[in-house]
PDB file of C-alpha atoms in Angstrom:
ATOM      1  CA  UNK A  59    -102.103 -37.450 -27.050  1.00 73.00           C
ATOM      2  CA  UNK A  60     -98.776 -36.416 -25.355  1.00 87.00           C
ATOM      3  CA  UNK A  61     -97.469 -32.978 -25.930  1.00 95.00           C
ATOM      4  CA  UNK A  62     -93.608 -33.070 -27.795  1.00 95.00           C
ATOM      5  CA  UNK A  63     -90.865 -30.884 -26.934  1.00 95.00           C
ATOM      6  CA  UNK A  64     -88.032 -31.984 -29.579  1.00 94.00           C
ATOM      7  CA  UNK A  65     -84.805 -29.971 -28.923  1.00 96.00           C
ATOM      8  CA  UNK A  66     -82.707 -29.698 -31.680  1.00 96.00           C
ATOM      9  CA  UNK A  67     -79.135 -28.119 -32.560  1.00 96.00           C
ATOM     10  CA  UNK A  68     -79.409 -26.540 -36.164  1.00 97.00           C
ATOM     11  CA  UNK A  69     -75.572 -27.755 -36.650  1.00 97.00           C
ATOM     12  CA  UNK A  70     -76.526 -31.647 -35.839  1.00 97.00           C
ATOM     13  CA  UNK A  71     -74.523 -33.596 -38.769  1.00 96.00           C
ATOM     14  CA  UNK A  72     -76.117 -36.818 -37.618  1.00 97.00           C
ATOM     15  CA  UNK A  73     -80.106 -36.302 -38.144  1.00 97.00           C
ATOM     16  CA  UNK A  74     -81.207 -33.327 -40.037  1.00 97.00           C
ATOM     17  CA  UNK A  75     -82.377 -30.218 -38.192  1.00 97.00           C
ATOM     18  CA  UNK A  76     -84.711 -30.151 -41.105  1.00 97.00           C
ATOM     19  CA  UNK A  77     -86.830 -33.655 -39.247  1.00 97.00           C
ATOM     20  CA  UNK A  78     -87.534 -32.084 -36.036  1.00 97.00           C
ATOM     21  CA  UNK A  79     -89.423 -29.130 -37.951  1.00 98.00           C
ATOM     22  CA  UNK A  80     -91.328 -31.714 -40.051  1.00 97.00           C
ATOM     23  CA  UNK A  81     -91.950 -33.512 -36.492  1.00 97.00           C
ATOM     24  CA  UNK A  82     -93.395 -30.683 -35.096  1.00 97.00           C
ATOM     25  CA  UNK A  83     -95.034 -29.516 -37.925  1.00 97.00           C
ATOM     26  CA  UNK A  84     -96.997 -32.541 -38.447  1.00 97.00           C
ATOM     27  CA  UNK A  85     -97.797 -33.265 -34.697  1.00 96.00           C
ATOM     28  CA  UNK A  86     -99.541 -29.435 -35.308  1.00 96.00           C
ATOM     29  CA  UNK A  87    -101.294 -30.003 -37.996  1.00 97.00           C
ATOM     30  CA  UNK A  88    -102.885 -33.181 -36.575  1.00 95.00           C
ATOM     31  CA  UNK A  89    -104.179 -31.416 -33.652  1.00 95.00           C
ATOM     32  CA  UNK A  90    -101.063 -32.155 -31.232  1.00 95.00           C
ATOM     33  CA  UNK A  91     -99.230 -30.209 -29.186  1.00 96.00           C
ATOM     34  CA  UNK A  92     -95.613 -29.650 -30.371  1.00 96.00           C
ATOM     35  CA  UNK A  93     -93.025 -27.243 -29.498  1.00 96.00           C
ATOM     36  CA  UNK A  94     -89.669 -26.872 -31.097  1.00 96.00           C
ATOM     37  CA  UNK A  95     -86.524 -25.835 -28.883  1.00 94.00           C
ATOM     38  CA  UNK A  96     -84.338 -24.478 -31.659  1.00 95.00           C
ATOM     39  CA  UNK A  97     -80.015 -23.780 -30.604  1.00 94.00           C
ATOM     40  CA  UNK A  98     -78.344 -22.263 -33.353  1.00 95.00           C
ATOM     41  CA  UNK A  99     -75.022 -23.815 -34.309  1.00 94.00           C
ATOM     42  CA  UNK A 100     -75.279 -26.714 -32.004  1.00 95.00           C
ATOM     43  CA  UNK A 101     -74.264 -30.577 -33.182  1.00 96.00           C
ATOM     44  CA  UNK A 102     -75.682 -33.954 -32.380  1.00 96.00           C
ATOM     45  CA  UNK A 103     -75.624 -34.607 -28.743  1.00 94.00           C
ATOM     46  CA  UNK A 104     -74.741 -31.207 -26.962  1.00 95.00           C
ATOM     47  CA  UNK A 105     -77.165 -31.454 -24.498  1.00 95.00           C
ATOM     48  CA  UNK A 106     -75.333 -34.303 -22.775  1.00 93.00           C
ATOM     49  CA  UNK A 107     -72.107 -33.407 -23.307  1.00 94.00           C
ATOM     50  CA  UNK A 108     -72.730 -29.490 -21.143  1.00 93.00           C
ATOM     51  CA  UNK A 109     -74.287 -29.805 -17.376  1.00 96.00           C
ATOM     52  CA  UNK A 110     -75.629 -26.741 -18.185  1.00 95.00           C
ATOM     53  CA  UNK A 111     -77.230 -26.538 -20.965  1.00 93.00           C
ATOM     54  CA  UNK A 112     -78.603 -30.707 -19.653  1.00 95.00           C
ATOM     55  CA  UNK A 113     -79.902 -28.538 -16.780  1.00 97.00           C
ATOM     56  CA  UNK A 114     -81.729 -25.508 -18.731  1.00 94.00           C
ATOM     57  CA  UNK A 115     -83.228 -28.327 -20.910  1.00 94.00           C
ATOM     58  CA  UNK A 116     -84.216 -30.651 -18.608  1.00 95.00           C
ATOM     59  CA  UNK A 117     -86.078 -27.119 -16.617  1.00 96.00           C
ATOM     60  CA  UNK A 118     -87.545 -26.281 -19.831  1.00 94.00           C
ATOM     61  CA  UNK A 119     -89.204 -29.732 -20.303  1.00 95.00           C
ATOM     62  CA  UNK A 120     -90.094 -30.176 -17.136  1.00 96.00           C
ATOM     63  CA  UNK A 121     -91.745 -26.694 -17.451  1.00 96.00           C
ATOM     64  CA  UNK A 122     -93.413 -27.499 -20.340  1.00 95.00           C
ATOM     65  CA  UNK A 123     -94.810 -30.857 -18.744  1.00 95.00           C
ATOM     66  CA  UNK A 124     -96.219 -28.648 -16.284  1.00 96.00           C
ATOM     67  CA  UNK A 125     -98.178 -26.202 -18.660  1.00 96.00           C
ATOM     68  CA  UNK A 126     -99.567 -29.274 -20.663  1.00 95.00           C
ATOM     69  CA  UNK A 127    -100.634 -30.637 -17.471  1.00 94.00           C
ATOM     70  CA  UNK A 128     -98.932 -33.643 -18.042  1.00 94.00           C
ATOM     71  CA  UNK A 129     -97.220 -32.765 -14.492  1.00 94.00           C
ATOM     72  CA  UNK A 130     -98.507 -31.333 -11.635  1.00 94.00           C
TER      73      UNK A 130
END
């Protein structure tokens, strides 16, 4: 199974913040490995639309890839 990271912006008007909790929640309870990045206030798409915050995500990921040893 491959390890999920869903990132999600609680203020996305576009898919419910609610889905990404029942994602992860289910992945969990099925014996995955699921890990919810939660940013308060946020709408659909803000990761692409700030370098920065496209940078700390994309670090966090690849972190994460690393510590499910998806990535050496």
């Amino acid at each position: 199974r491959s390890p999920d990271r869903p990132v999600h912006g609680t203020a996305d008007d576009i898919v419910p913040y609610a889905n990404s909790v029942t994602l992860r929640d289910r992945i969990q309870a099925e014996g995955g490995t699921a890990e919810l990045v939660t940013d308060p206030d946020q709408n659909h798409g803000y990761v692409s639309q700030n370098r920065q915050i496209r940078d700390r995500v994309l670090e966090q990921i690849h972190q994460f890839l690393i510590q499910q040893h998806v990535l050496p």
